[in-house]
Amino acid sequence: MNAITSIEHFIQYIPKAELHLHIEGTLEPELLLKIAERNQVTLNYQSVDAIKKAYQFNDLQDFLDIYYEGANVLRHEIDFFDLTWAYLEKAHSQNIVHTEIFFDPQTHTERGVAFSTVINGIHRALLKGQEELGISSKIIMSILRHLDEISALKTLEEALPFKEWITAIGLDSSEIGNPPSKFARVFEKAKNEGFETVAHAGEEGDADYVREAIEILKVARIDHGNRSLEDETLIKHIVENQIPLTICPLSNLKLKVVKEAVYHPLLEMLNLGMVATVNSDDPAYFGGYINENFLTMTTALNLTSKHIYQLSRNSFVASFLTQGEKDKWLTVIDLFYEQNHGRIQ
Ligand code: HPA
Ligand code: ZN
């Protein structure tokens, strides 16, 4: 490693964990076209440029419509393997050493692709990522909240034979009108089966969605959680209980959850004592992977190496690694900070 003298290098080389990443959201236009051709799926777009042009969103639903359309090209185990492997190579190039990825089984099973096809492809790539790139990983199975409880329960049943591979159950898709309480029984069953739980909340939905996710779904962390800042009592609860928030800055900008980068609440969250982390959500659609998310926030909010260090620490603290694994990485990060922060101009 060269001497680290800039904040850009500090961001690049500090070891990071990514905790909020939809594997279907890493489908880059080039790979989308390649897999579409391989599977003889007809697309509305004929070129990478045409696809990129279509990636303009007014809100979450606008994005989800295109995201589900893109996922439609994924049909075989090799497609899920290729998708996951491409993400891991990118993650490795940005010094992500641990990743916890979401997959949305219903996006695929509803189209007739078997649950096993999806998870076998993802899992095989993650094993290779551990062996060849040294990236550790966890899988989070996410429930589509716009679908009903019966579909969610069926999906949970399908996950049971793969329990060893799945660490947590999550909740994503269209938030407003689909509050966490809709899935109270699903998450209770998931907990009873020994899964951890997380949920997207407070992205477009208000603070009540976050409160429900904590109180009813008993989540270990909140995905997004931006709108928890609208409620003083909730902020106090999140800080006191150190419930982590997985923040996705470029996603927030693209989906107009935050108007401009300078108004992003990331720094405010850190100053409040929240365990905020930086993540890329759906990087192929939102214009950047984890380091671009860090860089955008650093420029807009004047983050220092101390903030980056704190965010990197938070990512391991908030992860589903064992305490021993967390301690190992925290020692590495502490040393990295000690050795490098003084030289940054
Ligand atoms: N929010 C909700 N659902 C999603 C997202 C998101 O940011 N990305 C993929 N599914
Ligand atoms: Zn997300």
mmCIF file of C-alpha atoms and ligand atoms in Angstrom:
data_model
loop_
_atom_site.group_PDB
_atom_site.id
_atom_site.type_symbol
_atom_site.label_atom_id
_atom_site.label_comp_id
_atom_site.label_asym_id
_atom_site.label_seq_id
_atom_site.Cartn_x
_atom_site.Cartn_y
_atom_site.Cartn_z
ATOM 1 C CA MET A 1 0.000 0.000 0.000
ATOM 2 C CA ASN A 2 1.287 3.495 -0.844
ATOM 3 C CA ALA A 3 1.460 6.134 1.883
ATOM 4 C CA ILE A 4 -2.021 7.442 2.555
ATOM 5 C CA THR A 5 -1.994 11.203 2.198
ATOM 6 C CA SER A 6 -5.512 12.010 1.027
ATOM 7 C CA ILE A 7 -8.988 11.377 2.335
ATOM 8 C CA GLU A 8 -9.762 9.553 -0.942
ATOM 9 C CA HIS A 9 -6.996 7.056 -0.220
ATOM 10 C CA PHE A 10 -8.081 6.759 3.391
ATOM 11 C CA ILE A 11 -11.616 5.835 2.215
ATOM 12 C CA GLN A 12 -10.260 3.405 -0.370
ATOM 13 C CA TYR A 13 -7.901 1.498 1.916
ATOM 14 C CA ILE A 14 -9.704 1.378 5.247
ATOM 15 C CA PRO A 15 -11.336 -2.072 5.652
ATOM 16 C CA LYS A 16 -15.107 -1.847 5.424
ATOM 17 C CA ALA A 17 -18.177 -4.004 5.955
ATOM 18 C CA GLU A 18 -21.228 -3.496 3.738
ATOM 19 C CA LEU A 19 -24.552 -4.208 5.460
ATOM 20 C CA HIS A 20 -27.203 -2.927 3.052
ATOM 21 C CA LEU A 21 -26.820 -4.305 -0.439
ATOM 22 C CA HIS A 22 -29.492 -5.872 -2.635
ATOM 23 C CA ILE A 23 -27.740 -8.365 -4.866
ATOM 24 C CA GLU A 24 -30.365 -7.804 -7.586
ATOM 25 C CA GLY A 25 -29.448 -4.116 -7.383
ATOM 26 C CA THR A 26 -25.869 -4.835 -8.456
ATOM 27 C CA LEU A 27 -26.932 -5.895 -11.958
ATOM 28 C CA GLU A 28 -24.881 -3.560 -14.147
ATOM 29 C CA PRO A 29 -26.284 -2.732 -17.619
ATOM 30 C CA GLU A 30 -23.481 -4.682 -19.359
ATOM 31 C CA LEU A 31 -24.235 -7.871 -17.431
ATOM 32 C CA LEU A 32 -27.988 -7.285 -17.806
ATOM 33 C CA LEU A 33 -27.612 -7.242 -21.596
ATOM 34 C CA LYS A 34 -25.307 -10.265 -21.567
ATOM 35 C CA ILE A 35 -27.635 -12.401 -19.449
ATOM 36 C CA ALA A 36 -30.704 -11.235 -21.413
ATOM 37 C CA GLU A 37 -29.056 -12.411 -24.618
ATOM 38 C CA ARG A 38 -27.919 -15.699 -23.065
ATOM 39 C CA ASN A 39 -31.465 -16.405 -21.830
ATOM 40 C CA GLN A 40 -33.170 -14.989 -24.927
ATOM 41 C CA VAL A 41 -35.150 -12.458 -22.926
ATOM 42 C CA THR A 42 -36.403 -9.479 -24.915
ATOM 43 C CA LEU A 43 -35.658 -6.127 -23.279
ATOM 44 C CA ASN A 44 -37.128 -2.683 -23.823
ATOM 45 C CA TYR A 45 -33.557 -1.422 -24.178
ATOM 46 C CA GLN A 46 -30.920 -2.308 -26.740
ATOM 47 C CA SER A 47 -27.805 -0.642 -25.353
ATOM 48 C CA VAL A 48 -25.976 0.213 -22.152
ATOM 49 C CA ASP A 49 -26.592 3.905 -22.836
ATOM 50 C CA ALA A 50 -30.332 3.390 -23.280
ATOM 51 C CA ILE A 51 -30.470 1.485 -19.979
ATOM 52 C CA LYS A 52 -28.486 4.138 -18.127
ATOM 53 C CA LYS A 53 -30.772 6.838 -19.505
ATOM 54 C CA ALA A 54 -33.761 4.992 -18.044
ATOM 55 C CA TYR A 55 -32.244 5.151 -14.549
ATOM 56 C CA GLN A 56 -33.920 8.414 -13.517
ATOM 57 C CA PHE A 57 -36.307 8.019 -10.635
ATOM 58 C CA ASN A 58 -38.818 10.282 -8.909
ATOM 59 C CA ASP A 59 -39.349 8.025 -5.923
ATOM 60 C CA LEU A 60 -38.932 4.489 -4.570
ATOM 61 C CA GLN A 61 -41.760 2.981 -6.671
ATOM 62 C CA ASP A 62 -40.322 4.424 -9.869
ATOM 63 C CA PHE A 63 -37.055 2.661 -9.104
ATOM 64 C CA LEU A 64 -38.664 -0.621 -8.002
ATOM 65 C CA ASP A 65 -40.541 -0.931 -11.314
ATOM 66 C CA ILE A 66 -37.237 -0.842 -13.221
ATOM 67 C CA TYR A 67 -35.401 -2.975 -10.665
ATOM 68 C CA TYR A 68 -37.957 -5.817 -10.955
ATOM 69 C CA GLU A 69 -37.823 -5.533 -14.742
ATOM 70 C CA GLY A 70 -34.045 -5.921 -14.661
ATOM 71 C CA ALA A 71 -34.239 -8.919 -12.306
ATOM 72 C CA ASN A 72 -36.497 -10.649 -14.845
ATOM 73 C CA VAL A 73 -33.459 -11.660 -16.947
ATOM 74 C CA LEU A 74 -32.154 -13.822 -14.061
ATOM 75 C CA ARG A 75 -33.345 -17.361 -14.738
ATOM 76 C CA HIS A 76 -30.639 -19.931 -13.970
ATOM 77 C CA GLU A 77 -28.212 -20.687 -11.177
ATOM 78 C CA ILE A 78 -25.305 -19.414 -13.274
ATOM 79 C CA ASP A 79 -27.053 -16.023 -13.621
ATOM 80 C CA PHE A 80 -27.218 -15.609 -9.848
ATOM 81 C CA PHE A 81 -23.645 -16.822 -9.558
ATOM 82 C CA ASP A 82 -22.374 -14.355 -12.184
ATOM 83 C CA LEU A 83 -24.330 -11.497 -10.598
ATOM 84 C CA THR A 84 -22.940 -12.193 -7.131
ATOM 85 C CA TRP A 85 -19.405 -12.792 -8.347
ATOM 86 C CA ALA A 86 -19.358 -9.479 -10.248
ATOM 87 C CA TYR A 87 -20.406 -7.684 -7.047
ATOM 88 C CA LEU A 88 -17.735 -9.466 -4.986
ATOM 89 C CA GLU A 89 -14.979 -8.456 -7.392
ATOM 90 C CA LYS A 90 -16.155 -4.856 -7.191
ATOM 91 C CA ALA A 91 -16.422 -5.059 -3.391
ATOM 92 C CA HIS A 92 -12.897 -6.459 -3.196
ATOM 93 C CA SER A 93 -11.557 -3.601 -5.332
ATOM 94 C CA GLN A 94 -13.017 -1.174 -2.773
ATOM 95 C CA ASN A 95 -11.635 -2.984 0.269
ATOM 96 C CA ILE A 96 -14.895 -4.422 1.519
ATOM 97 C CA VAL A 97 -13.784 -7.340 3.679
ATOM 98 C CA HIS A 98 -17.213 -8.418 4.911
ATOM 99 C CA THR A 99 -20.604 -8.128 3.246
ATOM 100 C CA GLU A 100 -24.173 -8.955 4.269
ATOM 101 C CA ILE A 101 -26.287 -9.157 1.157
ATOM 102 C CA PHE A 102 -30.046 -9.139 0.676
ATOM 103 C CA PHE A 103 -31.795 -11.271 -1.848
ATOM 104 C CA ASP A 104 -35.522 -11.048 -2.696
ATOM 105 C CA PRO A 105 -36.672 -14.632 -3.381
ATOM 106 C CA GLN A 106 -40.234 -13.629 -4.259
ATOM 107 C CA THR A 107 -38.951 -11.486 -7.138
ATOM 108 C CA HIS A 108 -37.865 -14.779 -8.686
ATOM 109 C CA THR A 109 -40.227 -17.452 -7.343
ATOM 110 C CA GLU A 110 -43.228 -15.387 -8.533
ATOM 111 C CA ARG A 111 -41.772 -15.761 -12.062
ATOM 112 C CA GLY A 112 -41.336 -19.517 -11.724
ATOM 113 C CA VAL A 113 -37.639 -19.579 -10.791
ATOM 114 C CA ALA A 114 -37.032 -22.042 -7.941
ATOM 115 C CA PHE A 115 -35.877 -20.751 -4.548
ATOM 116 C CA SER A 116 -33.011 -23.273 -4.661
ATOM 117 C CA THR A 117 -31.817 -21.963 -8.067
ATOM 118 C CA VAL A 118 -31.475 -18.461 -6.632
ATOM 119 C CA ILE A 119 -29.801 -19.289 -3.352
ATOM 120 C CA ASN A 120 -27.483 -21.971 -4.779
ATOM 121 C CA GLY A 121 -26.053 -19.484 -7.285
ATOM 122 C CA ILE A 122 -25.588 -16.740 -4.705
ATOM 123 C CA HIS A 123 -24.116 -19.093 -2.103
ATOM 124 C CA ARG A 124 -21.644 -20.670 -4.518
ATOM 125 C CA ALA A 125 -20.292 -17.238 -5.469
ATOM 126 C CA LEU A 126 -20.032 -16.204 -1.808
ATOM 127 C CA LEU A 127 -17.998 -19.342 -1.040
ATOM 128 C CA LYS A 128 -15.647 -18.510 -3.910
ATOM 129 C CA GLY A 129 -15.467 -14.930 -2.605
ATOM 130 C CA GLN A 130 -14.350 -16.208 0.776
ATOM 131 C CA GLU A 131 -11.779 -18.586 -0.738
ATOM 132 C CA GLU A 132 -10.320 -16.395 -3.470
ATOM 133 C CA LEU A 133 -10.890 -12.834 -2.274
ATOM 134 C CA GLY A 134 -10.971 -13.337 1.502
ATOM 135 C CA ILE A 135 -14.382 -11.656 1.772
ATOM 136 C CA SER A 136 -16.601 -13.046 4.541
ATOM 137 C CA SER A 137 -20.343 -12.817 4.017
ATOM 138 C CA LYS A 138 -23.851 -13.397 5.321
ATOM 139 C CA ILE A 139 -27.123 -13.757 3.433
ATOM 140 C CA ILE A 140 -30.263 -11.851 4.432
ATOM 141 C CA MET A 141 -33.493 -13.087 2.868
ATOM 142 C CA SER A 142 -35.764 -10.130 2.293
ATOM 143 C CA ILE A 143 -39.554 -10.287 2.210
ATOM 144 C CA LEU A 144 -41.351 -8.130 -0.389
ATOM 145 C CA ARG A 145 -43.725 -6.029 1.688
ATOM 146 C CA HIS A 146 -46.069 -5.168 -1.219
ATOM 147 C CA LEU A 147 -47.036 -8.866 -1.334
ATOM 148 C CA ASP A 148 -49.258 -10.472 1.307
ATOM 149 C CA GLU A 149 -48.577 -12.341 4.529
ATOM 150 C CA ILE A 150 -49.378 -15.715 2.947
ATOM 151 C CA SER A 151 -46.670 -15.240 0.327
ATOM 152 C CA ALA A 152 -44.214 -14.146 3.040
ATOM 153 C CA LEU A 153 -44.991 -17.209 5.184
ATOM 154 C CA LYS A 154 -44.579 -19.494 2.176
ATOM 155 C CA THR A 155 -41.209 -17.898 1.431
ATOM 156 C CA LEU A 156 -40.105 -18.383 5.028
ATOM 157 C CA GLU A 157 -41.038 -22.086 4.731
ATOM 158 C CA GLU A 158 -38.964 -22.344 1.561
ATOM 159 C CA ALA A 159 -35.986 -20.863 3.406
ATOM 160 C CA LEU A 160 -35.963 -23.465 6.180
ATOM 161 C CA PRO A 161 -33.974 -26.146 4.280
ATOM 162 C CA PHE A 162 -31.319 -23.440 3.676
ATOM 163 C CA LYS A 163 -31.250 -22.196 7.250
ATOM 164 C CA GLU A 164 -27.516 -22.764 7.572
ATOM 165 C CA TRP A 165 -26.906 -20.272 4.775
ATOM 166 C CA ILE A 166 -29.346 -17.542 5.841
ATOM 167 C CA THR A 167 -28.514 -15.336 8.819
ATOM 168 C CA ALA A 168 -31.410 -12.901 8.892
ATOM 169 C CA ILE A 169 -34.838 -12.100 7.481
ATOM 170 C CA GLY A 170 -35.411 -8.579 6.136
ATOM 171 C CA LEU A 171 -38.265 -6.496 4.712
ATOM 172 C CA ASP A 172 -38.077 -4.353 1.570
ATOM 173 C CA SER A 173 -39.984 -2.990 -1.463
ATOM 174 C CA SER A 174 -42.797 -0.369 -1.402
ATOM 175 C CA GLU A 175 -42.887 1.020 2.130
ATOM 176 C CA ILE A 176 -45.850 3.375 2.358
ATOM 177 C CA GLY A 177 -49.069 1.453 3.000
ATOM 178 C CA ASN A 178 -47.109 -1.686 3.932
ATOM 179 C CA PRO A 179 -46.072 -1.095 7.543
ATOM 180 C CA PRO A 180 -43.924 -3.561 9.514
ATOM 181 C CA SER A 181 -46.984 -4.661 11.550
ATOM 182 C CA LYS A 182 -48.345 -6.331 8.381
ATOM 183 C CA PHE A 183 -45.606 -8.941 8.881
ATOM 184 C CA ALA A 184 -45.744 -9.339 12.677
ATOM 185 C CA ARG A 185 -46.489 -13.082 12.499
ATOM 186 C CA VAL A 186 -43.908 -13.735 9.789
ATOM 187 C CA PHE A 187 -41.158 -12.109 11.817
ATOM 188 C CA GLU A 188 -42.276 -13.828 15.016
ATOM 189 C CA LYS A 189 -41.947 -17.164 13.234
ATOM 190 C CA ALA A 190 -38.572 -16.127 11.807
ATOM 191 C CA LYS A 191 -37.321 -15.283 15.301
ATOM 192 C CA ASN A 192 -38.619 -18.609 16.625
ATOM 193 C CA GLU A 193 -36.712 -20.379 13.844
ATOM 194 C CA GLY A 194 -33.539 -18.668 15.035
ATOM 195 C CA PHE A 195 -33.119 -16.005 12.353
ATOM 196 C CA GLU A 196 -31.967 -12.470 13.113
ATOM 197 C CA THR A 197 -34.308 -9.768 11.787
ATOM 198 C CA VAL A 198 -33.824 -6.421 10.044
ATOM 199 C CA ALA A 199 -36.260 -4.181 8.135
ATOM 200 C CA HIS A 200 -36.280 -1.252 5.748
ATOM 201 C CA ALA A 201 -38.073 1.532 7.612
ATOM 202 C CA GLY A 202 -38.145 5.298 7.567
ATOM 203 C CA GLU A 203 -36.977 5.548 3.950
ATOM 204 C CA GLU A 204 -40.275 6.991 2.699
ATOM 205 C CA GLY A 205 -42.429 5.913 5.635
ATOM 206 C CA ASP A 206 -42.525 8.106 8.750
ATOM 207 C CA ALA A 207 -41.078 7.485 12.217
ATOM 208 C CA ASP A 208 -43.990 5.172 13.120
ATOM 209 C CA TYR A 209 -42.672 2.650 10.590
ATOM 210 C CA VAL A 210 -39.312 2.650 12.356
ATOM 211 C CA ARG A 211 -40.966 2.297 15.763
ATOM 212 C CA GLU A 212 -43.038 -0.659 14.529
ATOM 213 C CA ALA A 213 -39.948 -2.355 13.084
ATOM 214 C CA ILE A 214 -38.204 -2.065 16.456
ATOM 215 C CA GLU A 215 -41.137 -2.899 18.720
ATOM 216 C CA ILE A 216 -43.038 -5.460 16.660
ATOM 217 C CA LEU A 217 -40.435 -7.041 14.373
ATOM 218 C CA LYS A 218 -37.676 -6.826 17.035
ATOM 219 C CA VAL A 219 -35.090 -5.912 14.446
ATOM 220 C CA ALA A 220 -31.355 -5.968 15.180
ATOM 221 C CA ARG A 221 -30.898 -2.943 12.913
ATOM 222 C CA ILE A 222 -32.912 -0.571 10.725
ATOM 223 C CA ASP A 223 -32.254 -0.293 6.990
ATOM 224 C CA HIS A 224 -32.298 3.413 6.075
ATOM 225 C CA GLY A 225 -34.134 4.881 9.108
ATOM 226 C CA ASN A 226 -33.723 8.465 7.869
ATOM 227 C CA ARG A 227 -37.132 9.565 9.076
ATOM 228 C CA SER A 228 -36.507 8.446 12.660
ATOM 229 C CA LEU A 229 -34.937 11.902 13.025
ATOM 230 C CA GLU A 230 -38.451 13.375 12.987
ATOM 231 C CA ASP A 231 -39.226 11.898 16.412
ATOM 232 C CA GLU A 232 -37.240 12.894 19.531
ATOM 233 C CA THR A 233 -38.396 9.952 21.633
ATOM 234 C CA LEU A 234 -37.474 7.510 18.897
ATOM 235 C CA ILE A 235 -34.027 9.084 18.468
ATOM 236 C CA LYS A 236 -33.432 8.666 22.202
ATOM 237 C CA HIS A 237 -34.472 5.011 22.028
ATOM 238 C CA ILE A 238 -32.250 4.305 19.011
ATOM 239 C CA VAL A 239 -29.243 5.982 20.633
ATOM 240 C CA GLU A 240 -29.737 4.413 24.067
ATOM 241 C CA ASN A 241 -30.122 0.943 22.604
ATOM 242 C CA GLN A 242 -27.439 1.502 19.936
ATOM 243 C CA ILE A 243 -29.738 0.175 17.203
ATOM 244 C CA PRO A 244 -27.680 0.548 14.013
ATOM 245 C CA LEU A 245 -28.961 2.351 10.904
ATOM 246 C CA THR A 246 -27.732 1.223 7.491
ATOM 247 C CA ILE A 247 -27.614 4.493 5.567
ATOM 248 C CA CYS A 248 -27.434 4.621 1.760
ATOM 249 C CA PRO A 249 -26.519 8.167 0.656
ATOM 250 C CA LEU A 250 -26.573 7.818 -3.155
ATOM 251 C CA SER A 251 -29.816 5.850 -2.943
ATOM 252 C CA ASN A 252 -31.346 8.645 -0.842
ATOM 253 C CA LEU A 253 -30.343 11.195 -3.479
ATOM 254 C CA LYS A 254 -31.510 9.155 -6.492
ATOM 255 C CA LEU A 255 -34.872 8.340 -4.878
ATOM 256 C CA LYS A 256 -35.320 11.883 -3.613
ATOM 257 C CA VAL A 257 -35.433 10.878 0.046
ATOM 258 C CA VAL A 258 -32.862 13.673 0.526
ATOM 259 C CA LYS A 259 -32.891 16.740 -1.735
ATOM 260 C CA GLU A 260 -29.165 17.391 -2.005
ATOM 261 C CA ALA A 261 -26.036 15.790 -0.591
ATOM 262 C CA VAL A 262 -25.347 18.805 1.655
ATOM 263 C CA TYR A 263 -28.673 18.187 3.400
ATOM 264 C CA HIS A 264 -27.932 14.522 4.094
ATOM 265 C CA PRO A 265 -28.400 13.687 7.809
ATOM 266 C CA LEU A 266 -25.433 11.277 8.067
ATOM 267 C CA LEU A 267 -23.218 13.632 10.069
ATOM 268 C CA GLU A 268 -26.110 14.667 12.282
ATOM 269 C CA MET A 269 -26.735 10.981 13.027
ATOM 270 C CA LEU A 270 -23.096 10.455 14.034
ATOM 271 C CA ASN A 271 -23.183 13.560 16.206
ATOM 272 C CA LEU A 272 -26.309 12.269 17.936
ATOM 273 C CA GLY A 273 -24.428 9.071 18.810
ATOM 274 C CA MET A 274 -26.319 6.830 16.396
ATOM 275 C CA VAL A 275 -24.544 3.753 15.000
ATOM 276 C CA ALA A 276 -24.847 4.919 11.388
ATOM 277 C CA THR A 277 -23.141 3.002 8.584
ATOM 278 C CA VAL A 278 -22.572 3.796 4.894
ATOM 279 C CA ASN A 279 -23.782 1.363 2.231
ATOM 280 C CA SER A 280 -24.598 1.220 -1.461
ATOM 281 C CA ASP A 281 -28.145 -0.322 -1.534
ATOM 282 C CA ASP A 282 -28.531 -0.868 -5.319
ATOM 283 C CA PRO A 283 -25.236 0.406 -6.736
ATOM 284 C CA ALA A 284 -25.889 -0.440 -10.398
ATOM 285 C CA TYR A 285 -28.940 1.816 -10.304
ATOM 286 C CA PHE A 286 -27.776 4.603 -7.994
ATOM 287 C CA GLY A 287 -24.442 5.548 -9.541
ATOM 288 C CA GLY A 288 -21.864 4.134 -7.174
ATOM 289 C CA TYR A 289 -20.552 1.468 -4.845
ATOM 290 C CA ILE A 290 -19.533 1.936 -1.220
ATOM 291 C CA ASN A 291 -16.531 4.202 -1.824
ATOM 292 C CA GLU A 292 -18.526 6.551 -4.059
ATOM 293 C CA ASN A 293 -21.077 6.763 -1.241
ATOM 294 C CA PHE A 294 -18.321 7.660 1.227
ATOM 295 C CA LEU A 295 -16.812 10.182 -1.194
ATOM 296 C CA THR A 296 -20.110 11.921 -1.899
ATOM 297 C CA MET A 297 -20.739 12.358 1.823
ATOM 298 C CA THR A 298 -17.158 13.429 2.514
ATOM 299 C CA THR A 299 -17.335 16.199 -0.084
ATOM 300 C CA ALA A 300 -20.808 17.389 0.864
ATOM 301 C CA LEU A 301 -20.454 17.222 4.652
ATOM 302 C CA ASN A 302 -16.702 17.838 5.023
ATOM 303 C CA LEU A 303 -16.167 14.515 6.743
ATOM 304 C CA THR A 304 -12.722 13.959 8.262
ATOM 305 C CA SER A 305 -10.688 10.773 8.535
ATOM 306 C CA LYS A 306 -12.068 10.460 12.078
ATOM 307 C CA HIS A 307 -15.622 10.295 10.706
ATOM 308 C CA ILE A 308 -14.608 7.711 8.100
ATOM 309 C CA TYR A 309 -12.893 5.703 10.835
ATOM 310 C CA GLN A 310 -16.045 5.896 12.989
ATOM 311 C CA LEU A 311 -18.249 4.796 10.066
ATOM 312 C CA SER A 312 -15.951 1.890 9.284
ATOM 313 C CA ARG A 313 -15.921 0.833 12.970
ATOM 314 C CA ASN A 314 -19.722 1.098 13.053
ATOM 315 C CA SER A 315 -20.016 -1.214 10.042
ATOM 316 C CA PHE A 316 -18.308 -4.040 11.925
ATOM 317 C CA VAL A 317 -20.017 -3.306 15.243
ATOM 318 C CA ALA A 318 -23.408 -3.416 13.480
ATOM 319 C CA SER A 319 -22.636 -6.602 11.524
ATOM 320 C CA PHE A 320 -23.727 -10.159 12.269
ATOM 321 C CA LEU A 321 -20.126 -11.293 12.759
ATOM 322 C CA THR A 322 -19.270 -12.934 16.103
ATOM 323 C CA GLN A 323 -17.788 -10.720 18.813
ATOM 324 C CA GLY A 324 -14.396 -12.337 18.202
ATOM 325 C CA GLU A 325 -14.526 -11.566 14.465
ATOM 326 C CA LYS A 326 -15.647 -8.002 15.183
ATOM 327 C CA ASP A 327 -12.800 -7.501 17.651
ATOM 328 C CA LYS A 328 -10.286 -8.733 15.097
ATOM 329 C CA TRP A 329 -11.406 -6.171 12.521
ATOM 330 C CA LEU A 330 -11.766 -3.356 15.054
ATOM 331 C CA THR A 331 -8.131 -3.879 16.058
ATOM 332 C CA VAL A 332 -7.089 -3.670 12.397
ATOM 333 C CA ILE A 333 -9.116 -0.482 11.871
ATOM 334 C CA ASP A 334 -7.827 1.155 15.054
ATOM 335 C CA LEU A 335 -4.269 0.525 13.898
ATOM 336 C CA PHE A 336 -5.073 1.788 10.385
ATOM 337 C CA TYR A 337 -6.415 5.024 11.861
ATOM 338 C CA GLU A 338 -3.444 5.464 14.212
ATOM 339 C CA GLN A 339 -0.936 4.953 11.409
ATOM 340 C CA ASN A 340 -2.605 7.056 8.732
ATOM 341 C CA HIS A 341 -4.819 9.864 9.974
ATOM 342 C CA GLY A 342 -1.952 12.210 10.787
ATOM 343 C CA ARG A 343 -0.687 12.349 7.209
ATOM 344 C CA ILE A 344 -3.880 13.391 5.502
ATOM 345 C CA GLN A 345 -3.864 16.841 3.948
HETATM 346 N N1 HPA B 1 -35.957 0.246 -0.600
HETATM 347 C C1 HPA B 1 -36.930 -0.649 -0.601
HETATM 348 N N2 HPA B 1 -36.862 -1.764 -1.310
HETATM 349 C C2 HPA B 1 -35.777 -2.003 -2.052
HETATM 350 C C3 HPA B 1 -34.744 -1.089 -2.073
HETATM 351 C C4 HPA B 1 -34.836 0.099 -1.295
HETATM 352 O O1 HPA B 1 -33.945 0.975 -1.247
HETATM 353 N N3 HPA B 1 -33.818 -1.610 -2.914
HETATM 354 C C5 HPA B 1 -34.279 -2.792 -3.359
HETATM 355 N N4 HPA B 1 -35.470 -3.031 -2.844
HETATM 356 ZN ZN ZN B 2 -32.420 -1.281 0.449
#
